PDB file of C-alpha atoms in Angstrom:
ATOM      1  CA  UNK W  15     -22.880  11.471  27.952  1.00 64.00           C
ATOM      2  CA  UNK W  16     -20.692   8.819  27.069  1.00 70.00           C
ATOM      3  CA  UNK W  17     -18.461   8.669  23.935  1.00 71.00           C
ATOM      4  CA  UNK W  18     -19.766   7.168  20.606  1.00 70.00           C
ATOM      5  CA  UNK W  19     -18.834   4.141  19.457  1.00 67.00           C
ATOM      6  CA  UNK W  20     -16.788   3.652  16.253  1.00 66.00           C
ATOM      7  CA  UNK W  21     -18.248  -0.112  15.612  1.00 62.00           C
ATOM      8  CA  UNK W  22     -21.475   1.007  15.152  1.00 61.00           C
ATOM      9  CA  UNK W  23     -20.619   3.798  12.510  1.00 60.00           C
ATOM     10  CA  UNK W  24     -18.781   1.362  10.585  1.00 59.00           C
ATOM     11  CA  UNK W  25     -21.292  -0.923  10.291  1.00 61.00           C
ATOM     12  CA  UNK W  26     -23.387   1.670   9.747  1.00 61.00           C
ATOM     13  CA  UNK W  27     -21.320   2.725   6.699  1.00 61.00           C
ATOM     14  CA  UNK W  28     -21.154  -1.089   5.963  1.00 57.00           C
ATOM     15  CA  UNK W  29     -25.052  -1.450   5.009  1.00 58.00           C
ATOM     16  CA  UNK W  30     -25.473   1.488   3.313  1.00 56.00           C
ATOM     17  CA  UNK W  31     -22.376   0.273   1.188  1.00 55.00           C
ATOM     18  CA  UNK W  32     -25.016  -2.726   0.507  1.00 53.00           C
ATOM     19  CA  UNK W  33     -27.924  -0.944  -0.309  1.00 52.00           C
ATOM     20  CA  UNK W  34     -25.832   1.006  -3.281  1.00 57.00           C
ATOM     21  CA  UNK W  35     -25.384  -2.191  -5.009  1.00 52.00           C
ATOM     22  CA  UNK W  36     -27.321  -2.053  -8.146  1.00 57.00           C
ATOM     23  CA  UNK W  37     -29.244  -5.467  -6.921  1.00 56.00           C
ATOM     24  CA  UNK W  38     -30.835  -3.496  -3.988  1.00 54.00           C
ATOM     25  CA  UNK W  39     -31.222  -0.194  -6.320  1.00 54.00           C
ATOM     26  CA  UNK W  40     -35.290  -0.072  -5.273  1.00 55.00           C
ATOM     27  CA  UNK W  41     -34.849  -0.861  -1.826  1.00 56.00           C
ATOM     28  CA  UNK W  42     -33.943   2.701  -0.750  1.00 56.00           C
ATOM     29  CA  UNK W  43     -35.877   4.903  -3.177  1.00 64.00           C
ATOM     30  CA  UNK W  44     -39.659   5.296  -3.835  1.00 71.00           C
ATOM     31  CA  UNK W  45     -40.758   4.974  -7.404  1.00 77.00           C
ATOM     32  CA  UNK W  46     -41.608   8.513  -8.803  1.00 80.00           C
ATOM     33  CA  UNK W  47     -45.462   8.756 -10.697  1.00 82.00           C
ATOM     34  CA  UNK W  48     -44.762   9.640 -14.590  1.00 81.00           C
ATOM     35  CA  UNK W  49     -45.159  13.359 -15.529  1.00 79.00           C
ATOM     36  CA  UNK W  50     -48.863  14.038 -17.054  1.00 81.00           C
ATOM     37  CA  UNK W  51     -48.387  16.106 -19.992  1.00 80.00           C
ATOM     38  CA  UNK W  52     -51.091  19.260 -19.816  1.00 77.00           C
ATOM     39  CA  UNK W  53     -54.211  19.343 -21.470  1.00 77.00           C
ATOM     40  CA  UNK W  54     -53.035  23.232 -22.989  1.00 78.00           C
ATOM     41  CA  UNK W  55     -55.228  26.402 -22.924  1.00 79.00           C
ATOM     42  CA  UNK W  56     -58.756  25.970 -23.977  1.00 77.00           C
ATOM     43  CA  UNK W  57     -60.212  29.133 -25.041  1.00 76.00           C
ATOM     44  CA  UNK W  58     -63.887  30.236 -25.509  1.00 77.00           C
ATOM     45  CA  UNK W  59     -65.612  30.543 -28.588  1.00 77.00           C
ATOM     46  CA  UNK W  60     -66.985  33.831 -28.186  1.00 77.00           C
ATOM     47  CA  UNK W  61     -70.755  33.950 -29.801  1.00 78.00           C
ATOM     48  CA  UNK W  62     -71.253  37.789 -30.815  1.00 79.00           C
ATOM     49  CA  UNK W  63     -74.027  39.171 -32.663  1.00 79.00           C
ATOM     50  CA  UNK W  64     -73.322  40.841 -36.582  1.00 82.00           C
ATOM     51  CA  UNK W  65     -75.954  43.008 -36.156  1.00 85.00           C
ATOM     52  CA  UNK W  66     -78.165  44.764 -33.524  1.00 85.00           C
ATOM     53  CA  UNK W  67     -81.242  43.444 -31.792  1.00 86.00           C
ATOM     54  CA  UNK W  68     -83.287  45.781 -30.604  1.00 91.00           C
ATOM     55  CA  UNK W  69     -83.255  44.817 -27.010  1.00 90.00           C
ATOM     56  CA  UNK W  70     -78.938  45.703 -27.628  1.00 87.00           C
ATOM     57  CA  UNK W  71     -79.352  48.791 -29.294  1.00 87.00           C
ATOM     58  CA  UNK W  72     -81.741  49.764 -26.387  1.00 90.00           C
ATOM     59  CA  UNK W  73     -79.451  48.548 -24.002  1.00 89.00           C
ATOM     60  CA  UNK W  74     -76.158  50.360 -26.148  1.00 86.00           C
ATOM     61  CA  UNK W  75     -77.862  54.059 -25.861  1.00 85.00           C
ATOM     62  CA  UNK W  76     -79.362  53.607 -22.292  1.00 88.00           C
ATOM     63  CA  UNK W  77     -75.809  52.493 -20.887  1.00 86.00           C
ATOM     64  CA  UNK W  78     -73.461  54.444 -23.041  1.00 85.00           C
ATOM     65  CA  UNK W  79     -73.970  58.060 -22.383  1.00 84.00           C
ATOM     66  CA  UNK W  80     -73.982  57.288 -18.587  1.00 87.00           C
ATOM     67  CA  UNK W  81     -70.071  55.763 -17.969  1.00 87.00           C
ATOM     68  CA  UNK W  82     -67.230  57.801 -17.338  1.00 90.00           C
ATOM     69  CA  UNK W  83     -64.566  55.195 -19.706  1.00 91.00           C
ATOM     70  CA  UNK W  84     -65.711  53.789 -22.901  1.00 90.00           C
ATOM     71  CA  UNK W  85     -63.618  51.819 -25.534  1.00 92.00           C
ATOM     72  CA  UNK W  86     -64.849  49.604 -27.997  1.00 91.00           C
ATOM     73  CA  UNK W  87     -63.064  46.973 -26.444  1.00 91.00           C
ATOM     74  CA  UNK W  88     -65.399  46.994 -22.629  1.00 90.00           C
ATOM     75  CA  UNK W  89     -68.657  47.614 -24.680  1.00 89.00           C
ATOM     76  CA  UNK W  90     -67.951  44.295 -27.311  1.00 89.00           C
ATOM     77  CA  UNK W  91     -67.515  42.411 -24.277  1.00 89.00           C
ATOM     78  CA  UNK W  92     -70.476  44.072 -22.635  1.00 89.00           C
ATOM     79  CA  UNK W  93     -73.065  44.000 -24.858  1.00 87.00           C
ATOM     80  CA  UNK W  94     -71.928  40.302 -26.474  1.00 89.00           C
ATOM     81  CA  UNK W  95     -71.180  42.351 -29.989  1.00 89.00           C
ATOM     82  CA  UNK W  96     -68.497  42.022 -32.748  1.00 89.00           C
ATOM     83  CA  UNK W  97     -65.722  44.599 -32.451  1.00 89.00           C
ATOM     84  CA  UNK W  98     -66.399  46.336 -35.682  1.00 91.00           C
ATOM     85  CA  UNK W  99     -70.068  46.970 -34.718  1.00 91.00           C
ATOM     86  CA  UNK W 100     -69.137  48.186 -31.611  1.00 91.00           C
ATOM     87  CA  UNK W 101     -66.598  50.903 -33.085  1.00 91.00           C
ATOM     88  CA  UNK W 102     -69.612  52.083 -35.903  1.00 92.00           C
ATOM     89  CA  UNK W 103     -71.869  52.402 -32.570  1.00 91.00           C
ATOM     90  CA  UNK W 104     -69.678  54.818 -30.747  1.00 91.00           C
ATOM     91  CA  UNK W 105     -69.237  56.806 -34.618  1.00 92.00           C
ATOM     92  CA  UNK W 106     -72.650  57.095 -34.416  1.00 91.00           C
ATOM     93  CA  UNK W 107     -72.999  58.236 -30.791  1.00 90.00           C
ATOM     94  CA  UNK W 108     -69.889  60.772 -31.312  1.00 91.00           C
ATOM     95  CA  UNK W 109     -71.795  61.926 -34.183  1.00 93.00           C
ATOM     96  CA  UNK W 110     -75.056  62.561 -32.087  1.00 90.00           C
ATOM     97  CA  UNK W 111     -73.058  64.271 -29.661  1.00 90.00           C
ATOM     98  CA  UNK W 112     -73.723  61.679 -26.378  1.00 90.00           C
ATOM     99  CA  UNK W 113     -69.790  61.014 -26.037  1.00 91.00           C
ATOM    100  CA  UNK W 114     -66.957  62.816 -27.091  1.00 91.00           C
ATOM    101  CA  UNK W 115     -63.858  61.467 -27.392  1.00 92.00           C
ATOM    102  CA  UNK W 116     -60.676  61.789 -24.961  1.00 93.00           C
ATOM    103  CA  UNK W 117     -57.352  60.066 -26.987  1.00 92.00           C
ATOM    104  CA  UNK W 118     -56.836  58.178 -29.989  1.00 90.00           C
ATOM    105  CA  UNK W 119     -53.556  56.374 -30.176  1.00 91.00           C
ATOM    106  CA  UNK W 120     -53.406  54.026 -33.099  1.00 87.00           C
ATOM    107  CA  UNK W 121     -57.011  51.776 -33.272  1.00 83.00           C
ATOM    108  CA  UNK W 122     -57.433  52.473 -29.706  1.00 88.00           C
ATOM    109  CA  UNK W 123     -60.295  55.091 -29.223  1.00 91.00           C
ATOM    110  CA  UNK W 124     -60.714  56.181 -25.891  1.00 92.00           C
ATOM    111  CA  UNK W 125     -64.253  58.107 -24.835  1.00 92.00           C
ATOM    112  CA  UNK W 126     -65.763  59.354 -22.187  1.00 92.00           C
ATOM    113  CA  UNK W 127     -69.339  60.813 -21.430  1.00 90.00           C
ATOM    114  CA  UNK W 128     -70.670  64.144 -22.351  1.00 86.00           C
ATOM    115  CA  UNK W 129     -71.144  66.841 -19.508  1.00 79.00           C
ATOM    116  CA  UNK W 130     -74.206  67.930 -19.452  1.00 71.00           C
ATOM    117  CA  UNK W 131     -73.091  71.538 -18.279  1.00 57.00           C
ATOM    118  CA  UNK W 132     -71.351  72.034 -21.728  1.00 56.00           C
ATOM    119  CA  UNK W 133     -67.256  72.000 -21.637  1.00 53.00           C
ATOM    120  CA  UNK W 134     -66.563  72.683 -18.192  1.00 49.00           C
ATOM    121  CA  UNK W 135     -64.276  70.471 -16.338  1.00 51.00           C
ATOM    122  CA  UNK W 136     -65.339  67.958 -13.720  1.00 48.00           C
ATOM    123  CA  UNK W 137     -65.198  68.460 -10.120  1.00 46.00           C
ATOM    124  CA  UNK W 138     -61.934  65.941  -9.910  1.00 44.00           C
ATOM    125  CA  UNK W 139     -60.111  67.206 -12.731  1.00 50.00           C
ATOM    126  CA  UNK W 140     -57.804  70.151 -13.225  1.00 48.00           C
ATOM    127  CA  UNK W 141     -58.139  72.260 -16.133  1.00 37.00           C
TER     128      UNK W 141
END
């Protein structure tokens, strides 16, 4: 390969030297789109009933008793209730004896389906 010539870097230095001038500023750079600002977060506007129908309170003791976790938190979202409804709707369940009630830590009430062989522990759990 033969040796490189030192003409052509100069005058390769040479043009570049041109294009810096602040005449020829847009010549060698592509004009960059304004940033967008974001729209933000839009949140839902949940829509939850006050008080029972009967086709939720139907729906509230048929599905209830039968999971293994229940907070008032999954069965508001569930059932499409209010929060404080929800919580008197597990009292009164407790209170019937369909779920009993695994930890309380703070508002957070944690239940969990009643065995139908009395108090014995399930087959996954040790006692």
């Amino acid at each position: 390969m033969p040796p490189k010539d030192k003409k052509k870097k100069k005058e390769a230095g040479e043009s570049a030297k041109k294009d810096r001038d602040p005449v020829n500023k847009s010549a060698g750079k592509a004009k960059k789109k304004k940033k967008k600002w974001s729209k933000g977060k839009v949140w839902n506007k949940f829509n939850n009933l006050v008080l029972f129908d009967k086709a939720t309170q139907d729906k509230l003791c048929k599905e209830v008793p039968n999971c293994k976790l229940i907070t008032p938190a999954v069965f508001s979202e569930r059932l499409e209730i209010r929060g404080s409804l929800t919580r008197a709707a597990l009292q009164e369940l407790l209170s019937k004896g369909l779920i009993k009630p695994v930890s309380k830590h703070g508002a957070q009430v944690t239940y969990t389906r009643n065995s139908k062989c009395g108090d014995a522990p399930a087959a996954g759990e040790d006692a």
